[in-house]
Amino acid sequence: MMRRALQLSKRYSMILFGACLLAFAYYHINFQNHLSEGGFVGLGLLAKYAFDLSPAMVMLLLDIPLFLVAWLVRGRQFIWDTIFASLVFTVFYELFERFSPIVMDMSRMMPLASVLAGVLTGLGTGLVLRYGAATGGDDIFSLLISKYTGLSIGTVFLLLDVIVLCMSFWFVPMKEMMYTILAVVISSQVITWTVNHGAGMEVMEEEHGHGSVSMTHR
């Protein structure tokens, strides 16, 4: 019982930390330095530019069917953990946006901004995924595609982001696009490393009889 409680405490602490780190990076690096977005956020912005649709509504319409599919494929616990991670991300982003005194103006060091954005968003996303949750519909989509194609989770994230960014080419300045692509390439590698490192640790724990923390709920 104590071991189970410690595992749960560790898992939710890491999901909390990952979602907080992701929110910090998105606001303080991506937003403050005008890096564009891939994934469903990028699709929402594209719909705004092209058709004057609400980005939030577009993202909701994309998220709902994927949550339903994930409920059937991954189980109820995954959905509850994903809701938890999504709420944590939203709350922290809102708090950073409203109250953070930190300004990370890296407009004269955009290559560095891209590297930091890639490393921090990749680590945050990877931690959430490694401990069995997701932060939104595009994370769920990437998990499902990875599961049924055999592609690494980072590769799927990269392909989705690049496709969306290419679709946004006519609305996003070239310089901003190039730095964003650099960030998502780095992020995809960090996501894959973080998730795979977690899988390696899980195997070591099982070999030593200490239980495991898995990114999937069996």
XYZ file of N, CA and C in Angstrom:
654
model
N 0.829 -1.215 0.000
C 0.000 0.000 0.000
C 0.861 1.263 0.000
N 1.907 1.259 0.853
C 2.794 2.415 0.910
C 3.523 2.607 -0.416
N 3.982 1.473 -1.012
C 4.670 1.561 -2.290
C 3.755 2.136 -3.359
N 2.488 1.701 -3.364
C 1.514 2.198 -4.337
C 1.285 3.701 -4.156
N 1.190 4.128 -2.894
C 0.977 5.550 -2.612
C 2.170 6.383 -3.077
N 3.386 5.857 -2.863
C 4.582 6.573 -3.298
C 4.649 6.666 -4.818
N 4.268 5.588 -5.502
C 4.260 5.599 -6.961
C 3.271 6.623 -7.500
N 2.070 6.656 -6.905
C 1.065 7.624 -7.339
C 1.525 9.047 -7.066
N 2.139 9.254 -5.891
C 2.633 10.583 -5.549
C 3.703 11.030 -6.538
N 4.616 10.121 -6.882
C 5.666 10.441 -7.841
C 5.075 10.744 -9.207
N 4.120 9.906 -9.646
C 3.551 10.068 -10.984
C 2.841 11.407 -11.133
N 2.000 11.753 -10.165
C 1.258 13.009 -10.289
C 2.156 14.218 -10.068
N 3.199 14.066 -9.256
C 4.154 15.167 -9.085
C 4.875 15.452 -10.393
N 5.251 14.393 -11.126
C 5.963 14.577 -12.386
C 5.039 15.123 -13.474
N 3.774 14.678 -13.488
C 2.813 15.249 -14.432
C 2.628 16.740 -14.135
N 2.509 17.073 -12.860
C 2.366 18.466 -12.437
C 3.576 19.288 -12.869
N 4.767 18.760 -12.622
C 5.993 19.480 -12.997
C 6.100 19.640 -14.507
N 5.805 18.571 -15.250
C 5.885 18.631 -16.710
C 4.934 19.655 -17.293
N 3.694 19.675 -16.805
C 2.703 20.631 -17.307
C 3.095 22.056 -16.948
N 3.637 22.249 -15.736
C 4.094 23.583 -15.320
C 5.262 24.049 -16.178
N 6.218 23.153 -16.426
C 7.368 23.494 -17.265
C 6.929 23.855 -18.682
N 5.965 23.103 -19.206
C 5.458 23.377 -20.549
C 4.804 24.749 -20.611
N 3.991 25.080 -19.612
C 3.340 26.389 -19.564
C 4.374 27.512 -19.452
N 5.397 27.296 -18.627
C 6.458 28.298 -18.468
C 7.149 28.563 -19.804
N 7.506 27.487 -20.505
C 8.225 27.637 -21.771
C 7.357 28.285 -22.844
N 6.097 27.858 -22.941
C 5.217 28.417 -23.962
C 5.023 29.923 -23.776
N 4.867 30.354 -22.510
C 4.627 31.782 -22.300
C 5.916 32.600 -22.345
N 6.927 32.174 -21.590
C 8.121 33.003 -21.433
C 9.074 32.940 -22.621
N 9.025 31.863 -23.402
C 9.947 31.752 -24.529
C 9.192 31.839 -25.860
N 8.253 30.921 -26.082
C 7.544 30.927 -27.366
C 6.757 32.211 -27.568
N 5.888 32.543 -26.611
C 5.025 33.716 -26.767
C 5.824 35.006 -26.730
N 6.707 35.161 -25.752
C 7.426 36.422 -25.600
C 8.409 36.679 -26.736
N 8.802 35.629 -27.448
C 9.743 35.807 -28.554
C 9.104 35.540 -29.915
N 7.779 35.477 -29.943
C 6.998 35.412 -31.180
C 7.306 34.178 -32.025
N 7.600 33.062 -31.361
C 7.726 31.811 -32.092
C 6.326 31.316 -32.422
N 6.152 30.773 -33.605
C 4.839 30.305 -34.026
C 4.516 28.976 -33.342
N 3.391 28.376 -33.683
C 2.946 27.143 -33.050
C 2.610 26.086 -34.089
N 2.894 24.844 -33.762
C 2.433 23.723 -34.560
C 1.260 23.058 -33.864
N 0.979 21.818 -34.226
C -0.080 21.072 -33.556
C -1.445 21.706 -33.701
N -2.330 21.402 -32.750
C -3.699 21.909 -32.800
C -3.756 23.410 -32.562
N -2.810 23.935 -31.758
C -2.769 25.392 -31.557
C -2.509 26.084 -32.890
N -1.560 25.538 -33.643
C -1.264 26.094 -34.960
C -2.435 25.993 -35.907
N -3.168 24.873 -35.856
C -4.363 24.735 -36.697
C -5.429 25.753 -36.307
N -5.560 25.998 -35.003
C -6.518 27.001 -34.545
C -6.161 28.382 -35.051
N -4.876 28.725 -34.989
C -4.430 30.022 -35.501
C -4.597 30.108 -37.009
N -4.340 29.001 -37.708
C -4.520 28.971 -39.160
C -5.980 29.212 -39.528
N -6.906 28.588 -38.777
C -8.334 28.793 -39.030
C -8.730 30.246 -38.792
N -8.082 30.873 -37.802
C -8.354 32.288 -37.537
C -7.894 33.151 -38.699
N -6.664 32.911 -39.187
C -6.129 33.704 -40.288
C -6.909 33.487 -41.586
N -7.232 32.221 -41.869
C -7.811 31.887 -43.172
C -9.316 32.092 -43.232
N -10.022 31.759 -42.135
C -11.488 31.764 -42.178
C -12.132 32.608 -41.085
N -11.313 33.302 -40.287
C -11.801 34.137 -39.186
C -12.636 33.319 -38.197
N -12.213 32.073 -37.955
C -12.870 31.224 -36.962
C -12.166 31.359 -35.620
N -12.894 31.078 -34.543
C -12.310 31.149 -33.213
C -11.294 30.024 -33.017
N -10.028 30.337 -32.692
C -9.036 29.278 -32.454
C -9.452 28.331 -31.338
N -10.033 28.890 -30.265
C -10.457 28.051 -29.148
C -11.535 27.067 -29.579
N -12.478 27.522 -30.419
C -13.551 26.638 -30.874
C -13.000 25.546 -31.798
N -12.077 25.924 -32.672
C -11.470 24.937 -33.570
C -10.724 23.875 -32.772
N -9.959 24.285 -31.777
C -9.214 23.338 -30.953
C -10.154 22.430 -30.180
N -11.266 22.979 -29.694
C -12.248 22.163 -28.973
C -12.860 21.113 -29.894
N -13.199 21.508 -31.109
C -13.780 20.568 -32.074
C -12.787 19.465 -32.452
N -11.502 19.788 -32.451
C -10.482 18.784 -32.721
C -10.247 17.878 -31.514
N -10.315 18.465 -30.319
C -10.027 17.709 -29.095
C -11.096 16.677 -28.757
N -12.378 17.049 -28.910
C -13.472 16.197 -28.423
C -13.441 14.791 -29.014
N -13.369 14.615 -30.346
C -13.356 13.249 -30.873
C -12.132 12.455 -30.436
N -10.998 13.119 -30.278
C -9.800 12.406 -29.852
C -9.901 11.973 -28.393
N -10.523 12.778 -27.556
C -10.754 12.369 -26.173
C -11.676 11.148 -26.125
N -12.684 11.127 -26.985
C -13.596 9.982 -27.018
C -12.881 8.712 -27.481
N -12.053 8.857 -28.512
C -11.285 7.703 -28.995
C -10.312 7.223 -27.920
N -9.636 8.169 -27.268
C -8.684 7.806 -26.224
C -9.384 7.117 -25.055
N -10.600 7.536 -24.754
C -11.383 6.890 -23.688
C -11.580 5.412 -24.011
N -11.867 5.115 -25.281
C -12.100 3.725 -25.692
C -10.798 2.924 -25.780
N -9.741 3.576 -26.290
C -8.497 2.857 -26.563
C -7.588 2.794 -25.344
N -7.473 3.882 -24.607
C -6.499 3.976 -23.513
C -7.126 3.834 -22.137
N -8.437 4.001 -22.043
C -9.082 3.789 -20.752
C -9.434 5.071 -20.028
N -10.298 4.916 -19.039
C -10.823 6.064 -18.297
C -9.736 6.769 -17.484
N -8.806 5.999 -16.891
C -7.770 6.612 -16.056
C -6.905 7.574 -16.862
N -6.584 7.190 -18.099
C -5.792 8.062 -18.968
C -6.514 9.383 -19.219
N -7.818 9.312 -19.432
C -8.583 10.532 -19.682
C -8.585 11.432 -18.452
N -8.799 10.849 -17.262
C -8.802 11.664 -16.047
C -7.435 12.295 -15.814
N -6.375 11.534 -16.064
C -5.029 12.082 -15.898
C -4.749 13.178 -16.930
N -5.271 13.005 -18.139
C -5.099 14.015 -19.179
C -5.868 15.287 -18.838
N -7.069 15.138 -18.312
C -7.826 16.310 -17.867
C -7.054 17.043 -16.771
N -6.479 16.288 -15.835
C -5.672 16.878 -14.769
C -4.493 17.658 -15.356
N -3.755 17.031 -16.286
C -2.602 17.686 -16.892
C -3.012 18.927 -17.678
N -4.117 18.837 -18.408
C -4.590 19.975 -19.205
C -4.990 21.148 -18.318
N -5.669 20.853 -17.208
C -6.074 21.905 -16.275
C -4.860 22.552 -15.619
N -3.884 21.727 -15.224
C -2.667 22.269 -14.624
C -1.957 23.191 -15.604
N -1.832 22.741 -16.863
C -1.184 23.565 -17.890
C -1.924 24.890 -18.060
N -3.253 24.832 -18.169
C -4.053 26.039 -18.386
C -3.926 27.002 -17.217
N -4.007 26.482 -15.995
C -3.918 27.329 -14.800
C -2.551 27.990 -14.708
N -1.492 27.223 -14.905
C -0.153 27.801 -14.815
C 0.096 28.812 -15.923
N -0.367 28.521 -17.130
C -0.180 29.485 -18.221
C -0.890 30.798 -17.888
N -2.104 30.685 -17.374
C -2.864 31.882 -17.002
C -2.152 32.659 -15.906
N -1.616 31.950 -14.921
C -0.897 32.619 -13.826
C 0.367 33.305 -14.344
N 1.110 32.628 -15.219
C 2.309 33.245 -15.788
C 1.946 34.488 -16.601
N 0.886 34.373 -17.393
C 0.469 35.483 -18.243
C 0.047 36.695 -17.422
N -0.613 36.447 -16.304
C -1.155 37.544 -15.504
C -0.141 38.118 -14.513
N 0.682 37.256 -13.911
C 1.447 37.701 -12.754
C 2.966 37.553 -12.875
N 3.461 36.843 -13.871
C 4.904 36.609 -13.921
C 5.669 37.896 -14.220
N 6.682 38.220 -13.391
C 7.506 39.406 -13.655
C 8.649 39.105 -14.616
N 8.795 37.845 -15.017
C 9.927 37.432 -15.851
C 9.666 37.807 -17.308
N 10.617 38.500 -17.888
C 10.561 38.831 -19.316
C 11.821 38.267 -19.968
N 11.645 37.317 -20.867
C 12.791 36.677 -21.529
C 12.842 37.130 -22.984
N 13.211 38.404 -23.160
C 13.320 38.971 -24.508
C 14.616 38.479 -25.140
N 14.477 37.548 -26.073
C 15.645 36.976 -26.742
C 15.594 37.285 -28.238
N 15.016 38.429 -28.574
C 14.833 38.789 -29.984
C 16.156 38.931 -30.725
N 17.243 39.204 -29.996
C 18.561 39.308 -30.616
C 19.342 37.998 -30.527
N 18.725 37.000 -29.924
C 19.369 35.685 -29.779
C 18.366 34.587 -30.138
N 17.744 34.731 -31.298
C 16.673 33.813 -31.653
C 17.118 32.355 -31.788
N 18.335 32.055 -32.272
C 18.744 30.643 -32.254
C 18.732 30.051 -30.851
N 19.187 30.831 -29.862
C 19.162 30.374 -28.479
C 17.728 30.207 -27.987
N 16.851 31.148 -28.372
C 15.448 31.043 -27.990
C 14.829 29.761 -28.552
N 15.155 29.430 -29.789
C 14.632 28.214 -30.410
C 15.111 26.968 -29.685
N 16.395 26.954 -29.326
C 16.951 25.794 -28.618
C 16.282 25.637 -27.251
N 16.171 26.737 -26.507
C 15.532 26.672 -25.190
C 14.078 26.249 -25.302
N 13.371 26.809 -26.278
C 11.969 26.435 -26.474
C 11.868 24.943 -26.770
N 12.721 24.441 -27.653
C 12.681 23.031 -27.998
C 12.975 22.127 -26.818
N 14.026 22.459 -26.064
C 14.417 21.619 -24.929
C 13.344 21.620 -23.837
N 12.863 22.802 -23.468
C 11.919 22.891 -22.345
C 10.535 22.351 -22.706
N 10.027 22.689 -23.898
C 8.709 22.149 -24.267
C 8.786 20.638 -24.488
N 9.908 20.177 -25.045
C 10.082 18.736 -25.236
C 10.155 17.995 -23.913
N 10.892 18.553 -22.963
C 11.007 17.920 -21.651
C 9.669 17.918 -20.919
N 8.972 19.055 -20.954
C 7.675 19.129 -20.286
C 6.674 18.152 -20.876
N 6.556 18.144 -22.208
C 5.634 17.219 -22.872
C 6.038 15.771 -22.617
N 7.340 15.495 -22.721
C 7.823 14.134 -22.521
C 7.544 13.606 -21.124
N 7.703 14.445 -20.113
C 7.422 14.011 -18.739
C 5.948 13.676 -18.549
N 5.077 14.517 -19.092
C 3.641 14.250 -18.974
C 3.294 12.928 -19.656
N 3.817 12.715 -20.858
C 3.554 11.477 -21.585
C 4.156 10.268 -20.872
N 5.371 10.417 -20.383
C 6.070 9.310 -19.710
C 5.293 8.803 -18.512
N 4.597 9.704 -17.817
C 3.877 9.303 -16.616
C 2.388 9.108 -16.860
N 2.016 8.860 -18.127
C 0.686 8.334 -18.415
C -0.411 9.324 -18.652
N -0.084 10.548 -19.105
C -1.122 11.543 -19.371
C -0.771 12.278 -20.657
N -1.557 13.293 -20.989
C -1.315 14.155 -22.141
C -1.837 15.539 -21.777
N -1.441 16.549 -22.540
C -1.890 17.909 -22.233
C -2.921 18.432 -23.215
N -3.343 17.594 -24.163
C -4.347 18.042 -25.123
C -4.548 17.047 -26.241
N -5.416 17.415 -27.171
C -5.787 16.518 -28.248
C -4.647 16.158 -29.181
N -3.726 17.110 -29.445
C -2.622 16.781 -30.339
C -1.664 15.786 -29.700
N -1.510 15.849 -28.360
C -0.714 14.839 -27.659
C -1.361 13.464 -27.798
N -2.684 13.414 -27.622
C -3.406 12.149 -27.759
C -3.280 11.614 -29.175
N -3.441 12.495 -30.149
C -3.316 12.097 -31.551
C -1.939 11.492 -31.816
N -0.895 12.141 -31.314
C 0.464 11.651 -31.519
C 0.676 10.301 -30.839
N 0.126 10.132 -29.635
C 0.234 8.851 -28.941
C -0.420 7.731 -29.738
N -1.612 7.994 -30.244
C -2.346 6.962 -30.981
C -1.636 6.606 -32.284
N -1.176 7.626 -33.015
C -0.457 7.367 -34.267
C 0.823 6.585 -33.984
N 1.549 6.972 -32.932
C 2.770 6.266 -32.560
C 2.489 4.807 -32.230
N 1.412 4.563 -31.499
C 1.074 3.199 -31.088
C 0.778 2.305 -32.283
N 0.069 2.819 -33.278
C -0.398 1.972 -34.381
C 0.510 2.001 -35.612
N 1.541 2.872 -35.614
C 2.459 2.903 -36.740
C 3.871 2.444 -36.382
N 4.178 2.480 -35.087
C 5.526 2.124 -34.672
C 6.509 3.270 -34.728
N 6.077 4.438 -35.204
C 6.942 5.617 -35.208
C 7.158 6.094 -33.778
N 8.316 6.672 -33.517
C 8.553 7.214 -32.181
C 7.598 8.379 -31.938
N 7.273 8.600 -30.669
C 6.334 9.662 -30.327
C 6.867 11.025 -30.760
N 8.190 11.232 -30.634
C 8.775 12.499 -31.057
C 8.670 12.713 -32.552
N 8.838 11.640 -33.330
C 8.722 11.746 -34.787
C 7.314 12.155 -35.190
N 6.315 11.589 -34.531
C 4.929 11.941 -34.850
C 4.660 13.403 -34.507
N 5.131 13.855 -33.347
C 4.994 15.268 -32.985
C 5.638 16.152 -34.057
N 6.830 15.783 -34.483
C 7.544 16.578 -35.476
C 6.773 16.652 -36.788
N 6.277 15.510 -37.266
C 5.541 15.486 -38.531
C 4.282 16.347 -38.440
N 3.543 16.223 -37.328
C 2.322 17.016 -37.166
C 2.643 18.507 -37.149
N 3.668 18.887 -36.380
C 4.022 20.300 -36.284
C 4.482 20.864 -37.628
N 5.326 20.114 -38.340
C 5.846 20.597 -39.615
C 4.723 20.739 -40.637
N 3.789 19.776 -40.664
C 2.654 19.863 -41.590
C 1.837 21.122 -41.319
N 1.550 21.377 -40.040
C 0.754 22.555 -39.683
C 1.521 23.830 -40.009
N 2.817 23.851 -39.710
C 3.612 25.042 -39.997
C 3.705 25.310 -41.495
N 3.824 24.247 -42.282
C 3.853 24.427 -43.741
C 2.522 24.979 -44.253
N 1.417 24.525 -43.649
C 0.104 25.052 -44.017
C -0.022 26.532 -43.649
N 0.743 26.945 -42.618
C 0.672 28.332 -42.147
C 1.675 29.237 -42.850
N 2.352 28.687 -43.869
C 3.462 29.398 -44.505
C 3.080 30.786 -44.990
N 1.853 30.915 -45.553
C 1.456 32.196 -46.143
C 1.093 33.238 -45.099
N 0.953 32.806 -43.823
C 0.514 33.745 -42.793
C 1.605 34.041 -41.773
N 2.686 33.283 -41.813
C 3.753 33.427 -40.819
C 5.033 33.895 -41.518
N 5.687 34.944 -41.015
C 6.934 35.413 -41.628
C 7.983 34.297 -41.713
N 8.798 34.321 -42.758
C 9.778 33.273 -43.003
C 10.738 33.103 -41.825
N 11.236 34.206 -41.281
C 12.195 34.130 -40.172
C 11.564 33.431 -38.970
N 10.362 33.821 -38.636
C 9.646 33.208 -37.519
C 9.415 31.721 -37.780
N 9.100 31.386 -39.027
C 8.857 29.994 -39.391
C 10.115 29.149 -39.209
N 11.251 29.635 -39.644
C 12.491 28.869 -39.567
C 12.898 28.615 -38.119
N 12.782 29.632 -37.285
C 13.136 29.451 -35.877
C 12.155 28.504 -35.175
N 10.901 28.553 -35.579
C 9.911 27.649 -34.995
C 10.189 26.216 -35.402
N 10.539 25.994 -36.666
C 10.853 24.636 -37.124
C 12.066 24.088 -36.370
N 13.071 24.934 -36.145
C 14.230 24.506 -35.351
C 13.783 24.070 -33.954
N 12.887 24.851 -33.353
C 12.410 24.528 -32.012
C 11.651 23.199 -31.994
N 10.801 22.942 -32.987
C 10.005 21.707 -32.963
C 10.870 20.492 -33.292
N 11.915 20.664 -34.092
C 12.845 19.554 -34.358
C 13.542 19.149 -33.057
N 14.037 20.137 -32.322
C 14.700 19.848 -31.045
C 13.704 19.244 -30.059
N 12.511 19.820 -30.000
C 11.481 19.330 -29.087
C 11.152 17.865 -29.356
N 11.037 17.489 -30.623
C 10.692 16.105 -30.960
C 11.745 15.130 -30.456
N 13.022 15.521 -30.564
C 14.100 14.655 -30.083
C 14.080 14.536 -28.563
N 13.814 15.656 -27.890
C 13.776 15.636 -26.424
C 12.583 14.818 -25.930
N 11.443 14.934 -26.603
C 10.275 14.130 -26.229
C 10.603 12.644 -26.329
N 11.188 12.230 -27.455
C 11.529 10.825 -27.643
C 12.512 10.360 -26.577
N 13.530 11.151 -26.301
C 14.513 10.780 -25.286
C 13.873 10.656 -23.907
N 13.029 11.615 -23.561
C 12.410 11.608 -22.231
C 11.506 10.398 -22.048
N 10.677 10.105 -23.043
C 9.775 8.961 -22.947
C 10.558 7.649 -22.940
N 11.555 7.516 -23.807
C 12.337 6.286 -23.865
C 13.182 6.094 -22.615
N 13.700 7.191 -22.069
C 14.463 7.109 -20.820
C 13.562 6.589 -19.708
N 12.307 7.040 -19.715
C 11.358 6.549 -18.722
C 11.104 5.064 -18.884
N 11.002 4.615 -20.160
C 10.791 3.188 -20.400
C 11.985 2.383 -19.901
N 13.203 2.935 -20.100
C 14.386 2.246 -19.621
C 14.411 2.141 -18.113
N 14.021 3.213 -17.436
C 13.966 3.194 -15.980
C 12.929 2.196 -15.485
N 11.814 2.091 -16.234
C 10.766 1.147 -15.857
C 11.292 -0.277 -15.887
N 12.068 -0.612 -16.942
C 12.634 -1.958 -17.043
C 13.579 -2.230 -15.886
N 14.411 -1.247 -15.531
C 15.349 -1.418 -14.428
C 14.615 -1.634 -13.114
N 13.514 -0.891 -12.903
C 12.748 -1.053 -11.674
C 12.128 -2.428 -11.587
N 11.605 -2.931 -12.731
C 10.996 -4.241 -12.736
C 12.032 -5.322 -12.458
N 13.269 -5.159 -13.020
C 14.312 -6.145 -12.813
C 14.750 -6.220 -11.355
N 14.655 -5.084 -10.657
C 15.060 -5.055 -9.259
C 13.888 -5.248 -8.304
N 12.704 -5.490 -8.883
C 11.557 -5.800 -8.043
C 10.962 -4.643 -7.296
N 11.129 -3.439 -7.820
C 10.631 -2.270 -7.109
C 9.340 -1.724 -7.710
N 8.696 -2.445 -8.599
C 7.487 -1.925 -9.235
C 7.863 -1.078 -10.416
N 6.881 -0.368 -10.984
C 7.165 0.424 -12.187
C 6.196 1.576 -12.305
N 6.655 2.546 -13.053
C 5.787 3.649 -13.454
C 5.730 3.614 -14.948
N 4.548 3.451 -15.532
C 4.415 3.253 -16.974
C 3.666 4.395 -17.592
N 3.992 4.691 -18.865
C 3.262 5.746 -19.559
C 1.931 5.227 -20.076
N 1.686 3.924 -19.979
C 0.381 3.378 -20.318
C -0.191 2.710 -19.101
N -1.506 2.703 -19.003
C -2.189 2.091 -17.870
C -2.652 0.711 -18.257
N -2.088 -0.293 -17.589
C -2.445 -1.648 -17.915
C -3.581 -2.121 -17.026
